Amino acid sequence: MIWFTILIVAVALERVVELVVSRRNLAWSLARGGVETGQRHYLVMVVLHTGLLGGALVEVWVRQPAFVPALGFTMLALVVAAQALRWWCITSLGPQWNTRVVVVPGSPRVTGGPYRFMSHPNYVAVVIEGFALPLVHSAWITAIIFTLCNAALLTVRLRVESSALASLSPTSSTGSTNTQVAT
């Protein structure tokens, strides 16, 4: 349980780094006329993603499930892969990335990096991490609750984001859109 706690703390610290980057990038976008949409769901997203970390810790410390090496190490590999994908998204979007849905009018849509394979790769990372992180130490209740709540949230988030992105030019390998979520 101690190692799992250290993992959760490490992920939480990584989220703090993301928020620092996000805040800096949000200022960059707003200075260039960026327009934010979807503010109403943002607090729900913050609470849900904070709940993932807290819920996993509470479940492991209270329920004390056994660590299952085959499951735990497989899920840890998925968590690491999700982090790698998330940071690929962040670096591909550069200063245009932040945790809110903000579009700089007239900017081309980013189609490089993982965006050349799919429209919303960061959400793939979020979905993978949402079930994998708790399952590193068999916290299946947290994994199920987060996955179901996140599915509902992503329904809203993707609709807001897709609408915002529709205003951008469809071709660019380095364009300006900052509509990915950091979790």
mmCIF file with all atom_site columns, C-alpha atoms in Angstrom:
data_model
loop_
_atom_site.group_PDB
_atom_site.id
_atom_site.type_symbol
_atom_site.label_atom_id
_atom_site.label_alt_id
_atom_site.label_comp_id
_atom_site.label_asym_id
_atom_site.label_entity_id
_atom_site.label_seq_id
_atom_site.pdbx_PDB_ins_code
_atom_site.Cartn_x
_atom_site.Cartn_y
_atom_site.Cartn_z
_atom_site.occupancy
_atom_site.B_iso_or_equiv
_atom_site.pdbx_formal_charge
_atom_site.auth_seq_id
_atom_site.auth_comp_id
_atom_site.auth_asym_id
_atom_site.auth_atom_id
_atom_site.pdbx_PDB_model_num
ATOM 1   C CA . MET A 1 1   ? 0.000   0.000  0.000   1.00 0.00 ? 1   MET A CA 1
ATOM 2   C CA . ILE A 1 2   ? 2.917   2.349  0.620   1.00 0.00 ? 2   ILE A CA 1
ATOM 3   C CA . TRP A 1 3   ? 4.159   1.972  -2.969  1.00 0.00 ? 3   TRP A CA 1
ATOM 4   C CA . PHE A 1 4   ? 0.671   2.617  -4.282  1.00 0.00 ? 4   PHE A CA 1
ATOM 5   C CA . THR A 1 5   ? 0.440   5.748  -2.141  1.00 0.00 ? 5   THR A CA 1
ATOM 6   C CA . ILE A 1 6   ? 3.767   6.914  -3.556  1.00 0.00 ? 6   ILE A CA 1
ATOM 7   C CA . LEU A 1 7   ? 2.426   6.288  -7.082  1.00 0.00 ? 7   LEU A CA 1
ATOM 8   C CA . ILE A 1 8   ? -0.705  8.350  -6.385  1.00 0.00 ? 8   ILE A CA 1
ATOM 9   C CA . VAL A 1 9   ? 1.383   11.172 -4.895  1.00 0.00 ? 9   VAL A CA 1
ATOM 10  C CA . ALA A 1 10  ? 3.663   11.076 -7.964  1.00 0.00 ? 10  ALA A CA 1
ATOM 11  C CA . VAL A 1 11  ? 0.642   11.311 -10.284 1.00 0.00 ? 11  VAL A CA 1
ATOM 12  C CA . ALA A 1 12  ? -0.753  14.174 -8.182  1.00 0.00 ? 12  ALA A CA 1
ATOM 13  C CA . LEU A 1 13  ? 2.563   16.028 -8.454  1.00 0.00 ? 13  LEU A CA 1
ATOM 14  C CA . GLU A 1 14  ? 2.547   15.457 -12.212 1.00 0.00 ? 14  GLU A CA 1
ATOM 15  C CA . ARG A 1 15  ? -0.941  17.014 -12.293 1.00 0.00 ? 15  ARG A CA 1
ATOM 16  C CA . VAL A 1 16  ? 0.407   20.080 -10.487 1.00 0.00 ? 16  VAL A CA 1
ATOM 17  C CA . VAL A 1 17  ? 3.052   20.412 -13.207 1.00 0.00 ? 17  VAL A CA 1
ATOM 18  C CA . GLU A 1 18  ? 0.304   20.139 -15.831 1.00 0.00 ? 18  GLU A CA 1
ATOM 19  C CA . LEU A 1 19  ? -1.681  22.872 -14.105 1.00 0.00 ? 19  LEU A CA 1
ATOM 20  C CA . VAL A 1 20  ? 1.339   25.183 -14.077 1.00 0.00 ? 20  VAL A CA 1
ATOM 21  C CA . VAL A 1 21  ? 1.853   24.581 -17.796 1.00 0.00 ? 21  VAL A CA 1
ATOM 22  C CA . SER A 1 22  ? -1.877  25.010 -18.395 1.00 0.00 ? 22  SER A CA 1
ATOM 23  C CA . ARG A 1 23  ? -2.072  28.324 -16.567 1.00 0.00 ? 23  ARG A CA 1
ATOM 24  C CA . ARG A 1 24  ? 0.899   29.703 -18.522 1.00 0.00 ? 24  ARG A CA 1
ATOM 25  C CA . ASN A 1 25  ? -0.557  28.484 -21.813 1.00 0.00 ? 25  ASN A CA 1
ATOM 26  C CA . LEU A 1 26  ? -4.017  29.841 -21.000 1.00 0.00 ? 26  LEU A CA 1
ATOM 27  C CA . ALA A 1 27  ? -2.494  33.302 -20.537 1.00 0.00 ? 27  ALA A CA 1
ATOM 28  C CA . TRP A 1 28  ? -0.712  32.889 -23.889 1.00 0.00 ? 28  TRP A CA 1
ATOM 29  C CA . SER A 1 29  ? -3.987  32.024 -25.637 1.00 0.00 ? 29  SER A CA 1
ATOM 30  C CA . LEU A 1 30  ? -6.028  34.765 -24.007 1.00 0.00 ? 30  LEU A CA 1
ATOM 31  C CA . ALA A 1 31  ? -3.371  37.333 -24.935 1.00 0.00 ? 31  ALA A CA 1
ATOM 32  C CA . ARG A 1 32  ? -3.934  36.288 -28.564 1.00 0.00 ? 32  ARG A CA 1
ATOM 33  C CA . GLY A 1 33  ? -7.704  36.652 -28.406 1.00 0.00 ? 33  GLY A CA 1
ATOM 34  C CA . GLY A 1 34  ? -8.492  33.102 -27.306 1.00 0.00 ? 34  GLY A CA 1
ATOM 35  C CA . VAL A 1 35  ? -12.135 32.350 -26.607 1.00 0.00 ? 35  VAL A CA 1
ATOM 36  C CA . GLU A 1 36  ? -13.085 29.923 -23.836 1.00 0.00 ? 36  GLU A CA 1
ATOM 37  C CA . THR A 1 37  ? -16.178 27.735 -24.059 1.00 0.00 ? 37  THR A CA 1
ATOM 38  C CA . GLY A 1 38  ? -17.570 25.027 -21.814 1.00 0.00 ? 38  GLY A CA 1
ATOM 39  C CA . GLN A 1 39  ? -16.744 26.674 -18.507 1.00 0.00 ? 39  GLN A CA 1
ATOM 40  C CA . ARG A 1 40  ? -19.766 25.099 -16.794 1.00 0.00 ? 40  ARG A CA 1
ATOM 41  C CA . HIS A 1 41  ? -18.367 21.566 -16.840 1.00 0.00 ? 41  HIS A CA 1
ATOM 42  C CA . TYR A 1 42  ? -14.803 22.496 -15.842 1.00 0.00 ? 42  TYR A CA 1
ATOM 43  C CA . LEU A 1 43  ? -15.365 22.348 -12.064 1.00 0.00 ? 43  LEU A CA 1
ATOM 44  C CA . VAL A 1 44  ? -17.041 18.940 -12.449 1.00 0.00 ? 44  VAL A CA 1
ATOM 45  C CA . MET A 1 45  ? -13.977 17.741 -14.353 1.00 0.00 ? 45  MET A CA 1
ATOM 46  C CA . VAL A 1 46  ? -11.617 19.013 -11.646 1.00 0.00 ? 46  VAL A CA 1
ATOM 47  C CA . VAL A 1 47  ? -13.639 17.336 -8.889  1.00 0.00 ? 47  VAL A CA 1
ATOM 48  C CA . LEU A 1 48  ? -13.880 14.063 -10.821 1.00 0.00 ? 48  LEU A CA 1
ATOM 49  C CA . HIS A 1 49  ? -10.169 13.860 -11.559 1.00 0.00 ? 49  HIS A CA 1
ATOM 50  C CA . THR A 1 50  ? -9.244  14.801 -7.989  1.00 0.00 ? 50  THR A CA 1
ATOM 51  C CA . GLY A 1 51  ? -11.723 12.155 -6.848  1.00 0.00 ? 51  GLY A CA 1
ATOM 52  C CA . LEU A 1 52  ? -9.915  9.542  -8.921  1.00 0.00 ? 52  LEU A CA 1
ATOM 53  C CA . LEU A 1 53  ? -6.704  10.054 -6.945  1.00 0.00 ? 53  LEU A CA 1
ATOM 54  C CA . GLY A 1 54  ? -8.390  10.404 -3.563  1.00 0.00 ? 54  GLY A CA 1
ATOM 55  C CA . GLY A 1 55  ? -10.843 7.596  -4.187  1.00 0.00 ? 55  GLY A CA 1
ATOM 56  C CA . ALA A 1 56  ? -8.134  5.151  -5.195  1.00 0.00 ? 56  ALA A CA 1
ATOM 57  C CA . LEU A 1 57  ? -6.132  5.953  -2.067  1.00 0.00 ? 57  LEU A CA 1
ATOM 58  C CA . VAL A 1 58  ? -9.111  5.709  0.253   1.00 0.00 ? 58  VAL A CA 1
ATOM 59  C CA . GLU A 1 59  ? -10.284 2.453  -1.296  1.00 0.00 ? 59  GLU A CA 1
ATOM 60  C CA . VAL A 1 60  ? -6.867  0.822  -0.999  1.00 0.00 ? 60  VAL A CA 1
ATOM 61  C CA . TRP A 1 61  ? -6.285  1.969  2.574   1.00 0.00 ? 61  TRP A CA 1
ATOM 62  C CA . VAL A 1 62  ? -9.825  1.143  3.784   1.00 0.00 ? 62  VAL A CA 1
ATOM 63  C CA . ARG A 1 63  ? -10.636 -1.996 1.809   1.00 0.00 ? 63  ARG A CA 1
ATOM 64  C CA . GLN A 1 64  ? -7.030  -3.235 1.749   1.00 0.00 ? 64  GLN A CA 1
ATOM 65  C CA . PRO A 1 65  ? -7.336  -5.353 -1.393  1.00 0.00 ? 65  PRO A CA 1
ATOM 66  C CA . ALA A 1 66  ? -4.525  -7.745 -2.146  1.00 0.00 ? 66  ALA A CA 1
ATOM 67  C CA . PHE A 1 67  ? -1.931  -6.622 -4.665  1.00 0.00 ? 67  PHE A CA 1
ATOM 68  C CA . VAL A 1 68  ? -2.218  -8.952 -7.661  1.00 0.00 ? 68  VAL A CA 1
ATOM 69  C CA . PRO A 1 69  ? 1.130   -8.767 -9.487  1.00 0.00 ? 69  PRO A CA 1
ATOM 70  C CA . ALA A 1 70  ? -0.173  -9.773 -12.936 1.00 0.00 ? 70  ALA A CA 1
ATOM 71  C CA . LEU A 1 71  ? -2.925  -7.150 -12.758 1.00 0.00 ? 71  LEU A CA 1
ATOM 72  C CA . GLY A 1 72  ? -0.890  -4.515 -10.925 1.00 0.00 ? 72  GLY A CA 1
ATOM 73  C CA . PHE A 1 73  ? 2.131   -4.512 -13.209 1.00 0.00 ? 73  PHE A CA 1
ATOM 74  C CA . THR A 1 74  ? -0.016  -4.629 -16.350 1.00 0.00 ? 74  THR A CA 1
ATOM 75  C CA . MET A 1 75  ? -2.059  -1.667 -15.123 1.00 0.00 ? 75  MET A CA 1
ATOM 76  C CA . LEU A 1 76  ? 1.116   0.199  -14.131 1.00 0.00 ? 76  LEU A CA 1
ATOM 77  C CA . ALA A 1 77  ? 2.417   -0.242 -17.687 1.00 0.00 ? 77  ALA A CA 1
ATOM 78  C CA . LEU A 1 78  ? -0.870  1.214  -18.984 1.00 0.00 ? 78  LEU A CA 1
ATOM 79  C CA . VAL A 1 79  ? -0.586  4.168  -16.575 1.00 0.00 ? 79  VAL A CA 1
ATOM 80  C CA . VAL A 1 80  ? 2.936   4.885  -17.835 1.00 0.00 ? 80  VAL A CA 1
ATOM 81  C CA . ALA A 1 81  ? 1.744   4.593  -21.453 1.00 0.00 ? 81  ALA A CA 1
ATOM 82  C CA . ALA A 1 82  ? -1.158  6.956  -20.725 1.00 0.00 ? 82  ALA A CA 1
ATOM 83  C CA . GLN A 1 83  ? 1.249   9.497  -19.227 1.00 0.00 ? 83  GLN A CA 1
ATOM 84  C CA . ALA A 1 84  ? 3.485   9.244  -22.274 1.00 0.00 ? 84  ALA A CA 1
ATOM 85  C CA . LEU A 1 85  ? 0.509   9.812  -24.578 1.00 0.00 ? 85  LEU A CA 1
ATOM 86  C CA . ARG A 1 86  ? -0.689  12.751 -22.472 1.00 0.00 ? 86  ARG A CA 1
ATOM 87  C CA . TRP A 1 87  ? 2.713   14.465 -22.644 1.00 0.00 ? 87  TRP A CA 1
ATOM 88  C CA . TRP A 1 88  ? 2.937   13.761 -26.374 1.00 0.00 ? 88  TRP A CA 1
ATOM 89  C CA . CYS A 1 89  ? -0.362  15.648 -26.683 1.00 0.00 ? 89  CYS A CA 1
ATOM 90  C CA . ILE A 1 90  ? 0.902   18.496 -24.518 1.00 0.00 ? 90  ILE A CA 1
ATOM 91  C CA . THR A 1 91  ? 4.156   18.861 -26.427 1.00 0.00 ? 91  THR A CA 1
ATOM 92  C CA . SER A 1 92  ? 2.414   18.549 -29.802 1.00 0.00 ? 92  SER A CA 1
ATOM 93  C CA . LEU A 1 93  ? 0.082   21.413 -28.944 1.00 0.00 ? 93  LEU A CA 1
ATOM 94  C CA . GLY A 1 94  ? 2.874   23.442 -27.329 1.00 0.00 ? 94  GLY A CA 1
ATOM 95  C CA . PRO A 1 95  ? 1.732   26.777 -25.894 1.00 0.00 ? 95  PRO A CA 1
ATOM 96  C CA . GLN A 1 96  ? -1.758  26.165 -27.267 1.00 0.00 ? 96  GLN A CA 1
ATOM 97  C CA . TRP A 1 97  ? -2.450  23.351 -24.775 1.00 0.00 ? 97  TRP A CA 1
ATOM 98  C CA . ASN A 1 98  ? -4.309  23.887 -21.517 1.00 0.00 ? 98  ASN A CA 1
ATOM 99  C CA . THR A 1 99  ? -6.963  22.200 -19.424 1.00 0.00 ? 99  THR A CA 1
ATOM 100 C CA . ARG A 1 100 ? -9.797  24.400 -20.627 1.00 0.00 ? 100 ARG A CA 1
ATOM 101 C CA . VAL A 1 101 ? -11.502 24.595 -23.999 1.00 0.00 ? 101 VAL A CA 1
ATOM 102 C CA . VAL A 1 102 ? -9.953  27.698 -25.556 1.00 0.00 ? 102 VAL A CA 1
ATOM 103 C CA . VAL A 1 103 ? -9.581  28.418 -29.253 1.00 0.00 ? 103 VAL A CA 1
ATOM 104 C CA . VAL A 1 104 ? -7.598  31.297 -30.709 1.00 0.00 ? 104 VAL A CA 1
ATOM 105 C CA . PRO A 1 105 ? -9.786  32.574 -33.583 1.00 0.00 ? 105 PRO A CA 1
ATOM 106 C CA . GLY A 1 106 ? -8.320  32.041 -37.022 1.00 0.00 ? 106 GLY A CA 1
ATOM 107 C CA . SER A 1 107 ? -5.809  29.475 -35.844 1.00 0.00 ? 107 SER A CA 1
ATOM 108 C CA . PRO A 1 108 ? -5.319  26.269 -37.806 1.00 0.00 ? 108 PRO A CA 1
ATOM 109 C CA . ARG A 1 109 ? -6.200  22.979 -36.172 1.00 0.00 ? 109 ARG A CA 1
ATOM 110 C CA . VAL A 1 110 ? -3.257  20.870 -34.976 1.00 0.00 ? 110 VAL A CA 1
ATOM 111 C CA . THR A 1 111 ? -2.936  17.691 -37.027 1.00 0.00 ? 111 THR A CA 1
ATOM 112 C CA . GLY A 1 112 ? 0.608   16.653 -36.042 1.00 0.00 ? 112 GLY A CA 1
ATOM 113 C CA . GLY A 1 113 ? 1.834   14.344 -33.300 1.00 0.00 ? 113 GLY A CA 1
ATOM 114 C CA . PRO A 1 114 ? -0.879  12.023 -31.999 1.00 0.00 ? 114 PRO A CA 1
ATOM 115 C CA . TYR A 1 115 ? -3.495  14.256 -33.652 1.00 0.00 ? 115 TYR A CA 1
ATOM 116 C CA . ARG A 1 116 ? -2.600  12.796 -37.028 1.00 0.00 ? 116 ARG A CA 1
ATOM 117 C CA . PHE A 1 117 ? -4.066  9.473  -35.799 1.00 0.00 ? 117 PHE A CA 1
ATOM 118 C CA . MET A 1 118 ? -7.157  10.690 -33.910 1.00 0.00 ? 118 MET A CA 1
ATOM 119 C CA . SER A 1 119 ? -8.995  13.864 -32.979 1.00 0.00 ? 119 SER A CA 1
ATOM 120 C CA . HIS A 1 120 ? -8.828  13.601 -29.182 1.00 0.00 ? 120 HIS A CA 1
ATOM 121 C CA . PRO A 1 121 ? -5.829  11.487 -28.131 1.00 0.00 ? 121 PRO A CA 1
ATOM 122 C CA . ASN A 1 122 ? -5.604  13.049 -24.681 1.00 0.00 ? 122 ASN A CA 1
ATOM 123 C CA . TYR A 1 123 ? -8.989  11.573 -23.821 1.00 0.00 ? 123 TYR A CA 1
ATOM 124 C CA . VAL A 1 124 ? -7.685  8.133  -24.744 1.00 0.00 ? 124 VAL A CA 1
ATOM 125 C CA . ALA A 1 125 ? -4.995  8.729  -22.120 1.00 0.00 ? 125 ALA A CA 1
ATOM 126 C CA . VAL A 1 126 ? -7.611  9.887  -19.601 1.00 0.00 ? 126 VAL A CA 1
ATOM 127 C CA . VAL A 1 127 ? -9.811  6.830  -20.166 1.00 0.00 ? 127 VAL A CA 1
ATOM 128 C CA . ILE A 1 128 ? -6.886  4.404  -19.891 1.00 0.00 ? 128 ILE A CA 1
ATOM 129 C CA . GLU A 1 129 ? -5.505  6.045  -16.791 1.00 0.00 ? 129 GLU A CA 1
ATOM 130 C CA . GLY A 1 130 ? -8.955  6.275  -15.195 1.00 0.00 ? 130 GLY A CA 1
ATOM 131 C CA . PHE A 1 131 ? -9.367  2.536  -14.984 1.00 0.00 ? 131 PHE A CA 1
ATOM 132 C CA . ALA A 1 132 ? -5.708  1.489  -14.891 1.00 0.00 ? 132 ALA A CA 1
ATOM 133 C CA . LEU A 1 133 ? -4.441  3.676  -12.042 1.00 0.00 ? 133 LEU A CA 1
ATOM 134 C CA . PRO A 1 134 ? -6.847  2.334  -9.397  1.00 0.00 ? 134 PRO A CA 1
ATOM 135 C CA . LEU A 1 135 ? -6.387  -1.222 -10.663 1.00 0.00 ? 135 LEU A CA 1
ATOM 136 C CA . VAL A 1 136 ? -2.638  -1.065 -10.016 1.00 0.00 ? 136 VAL A CA 1
ATOM 137 C CA . HIS A 1 137 ? -3.658  -2.047 -6.476  1.00 0.00 ? 137 HIS A CA 1
ATOM 138 C CA . SER A 1 138 ? -7.030  -3.684 -7.228  1.00 0.00 ? 138 SER A CA 1
ATOM 139 C CA . ALA A 1 139 ? -9.170  -0.635 -6.391  1.00 0.00 ? 139 ALA A CA 1
ATOM 140 C CA . TRP A 1 140 ? -11.909 -1.816 -8.718  1.00 0.00 ? 140 TRP A CA 1
ATOM 141 C CA . ILE A 1 141 ? -14.691 0.240  -7.097  1.00 0.00 ? 141 ILE A CA 1
ATOM 142 C CA . THR A 1 142 ? -12.864 3.491  -7.854  1.00 0.00 ? 142 THR A CA 1
ATOM 143 C CA . ALA A 1 143 ? -12.038 2.266  -11.361 1.00 0.00 ? 143 ALA A CA 1
ATOM 144 C CA . ILE A 1 144 ? -15.697 1.542  -12.128 1.00 0.00 ? 144 ILE A CA 1
ATOM 145 C CA . ILE A 1 145 ? -17.093 4.728  -10.574 1.00 0.00 ? 145 ILE A CA 1
ATOM 146 C CA . PHE A 1 146 ? -14.534 6.958  -12.282 1.00 0.00 ? 146 PHE A CA 1
ATOM 147 C CA . THR A 1 147 ? -14.985 5.240  -15.640 1.00 0.00 ? 147 THR A CA 1
ATOM 148 C CA . LEU A 1 148 ? -18.775 5.668  -15.565 1.00 0.00 ? 148 LEU A CA 1
ATOM 149 C CA . CYS A 1 149 ? -18.652 9.289  -14.363 1.00 0.00 ? 149 CYS A CA 1
ATOM 150 C CA . ASN A 1 150 ? -15.887 10.112 -16.825 1.00 0.00 ? 150 ASN A CA 1
ATOM 151 C CA . ALA A 1 151 ? -17.922 8.659  -19.701 1.00 0.00 ? 151 ALA A CA 1
ATOM 152 C CA . ALA A 1 152 ? -20.745 11.056 -18.837 1.00 0.00 ? 152 ALA A CA 1
ATOM 153 C CA . LEU A 1 153 ? -18.337 13.979 -18.530 1.00 0.00 ? 153 LEU A CA 1
ATOM 154 C CA . LEU A 1 154 ? -16.591 13.155 -21.802 1.00 0.00 ? 154 LEU A CA 1
ATOM 155 C CA . THR A 1 155 ? -19.937 13.163 -23.583 1.00 0.00 ? 155 THR A CA 1
ATOM 156 C CA . VAL A 1 156 ? -20.298 16.825 -22.617 1.00 0.00 ? 156 VAL A CA 1
ATOM 157 C CA . ARG A 1 157 ? -16.624 17.706 -23.021 1.00 0.00 ? 157 ARG A CA 1
ATOM 158 C CA . LEU A 1 158 ? -16.302 16.211 -26.498 1.00 0.00 ? 158 LEU A CA 1
ATOM 159 C CA . ARG A 1 159 ? -19.436 17.999 -27.683 1.00 0.00 ? 159 ARG A CA 1
ATOM 160 C CA . VAL A 1 160 ? -18.121 21.356 -26.393 1.00 0.00 ? 160 VAL A CA 1
ATOM 161 C CA . GLU A 1 161 ? -14.640 20.756 -27.755 1.00 0.00 ? 161 GLU A CA 1
ATOM 162 C CA . SER A 1 162 ? -15.772 19.533 -31.163 1.00 0.00 ? 162 SER A CA 1
ATOM 163 C CA . SER A 1 163 ? -17.970 22.588 -31.536 1.00 0.00 ? 163 SER A CA 1
ATOM 164 C CA . ALA A 1 164 ? -15.077 24.891 -30.609 1.00 0.00 ? 164 ALA A CA 1
ATOM 165 C CA . LEU A 1 165 ? -12.692 23.098 -32.959 1.00 0.00 ? 165 LEU A CA 1
ATOM 166 C CA . ALA A 1 166 ? -15.150 23.357 -35.858 1.00 0.00 ? 166 ALA A CA 1
ATOM 167 C CA . SER A 1 167 ? -14.155 27.012 -36.219 1.00 0.00 ? 167 SER A CA 1
ATOM 168 C CA . LEU A 1 168 ? -10.539 26.124 -36.988 1.00 0.00 ? 168 LEU A CA 1
ATOM 169 C CA . SER A 1 169 ? -8.893  25.473 -40.301 1.00 0.00 ? 169 SER A CA 1
ATOM 170 C CA . PRO A 1 170 ? -8.587  21.673 -40.756 1.00 0.00 ? 170 PRO A CA 1
ATOM 171 C CA . THR A 1 171 ? -4.992  21.556 -41.974 1.00 0.00 ? 171 THR A CA 1
ATOM 172 C CA . SER A 1 172 ? -1.889  22.247 -39.947 1.00 0.00 ? 172 SER A CA 1
ATOM 173 C CA . SER A 1 173 ? 0.879   20.289 -38.352 1.00 0.00 ? 173 SER A CA 1
ATOM 174 C CA . THR A 1 174 ? 1.700   23.031 -35.857 1.00 0.00 ? 174 THR A CA 1
ATOM 175 C CA . GLY A 1 175 ? -1.476  25.075 -35.486 1.00 0.00 ? 175 GLY A CA 1
ATOM 176 C CA . SER A 1 176 ? -3.093  26.661 -32.481 1.00 0.00 ? 176 SER A CA 1
ATOM 177 C CA . THR A 1 177 ? -5.755  24.903 -30.517 1.00 0.00 ? 177 THR A CA 1
ATOM 178 C CA . ASN A 1 178 ? -5.625  24.346 -26.829 1.00 0.00 ? 178 ASN A CA 1
ATOM 179 C CA . THR A 1 179 ? -8.563  22.207 -26.046 1.00 0.00 ? 179 THR A CA 1
ATOM 180 C CA . GLN A 1 180 ? -7.142  19.143 -24.391 1.00 0.00 ? 180 GLN A CA 1
ATOM 181 C CA . VAL A 1 181 ? -7.856  18.250 -20.771 1.00 0.00 ? 181 VAL A CA 1
ATOM 182 C CA . ALA A 1 182 ? -5.169  17.570 -18.227 1.00 0.00 ? 182 ALA A CA 1
ATOM 183 C CA . THR A 1 183 ? -6.128  15.107 -15.594 1.00 0.00 ? 183 THR A CA 1
#
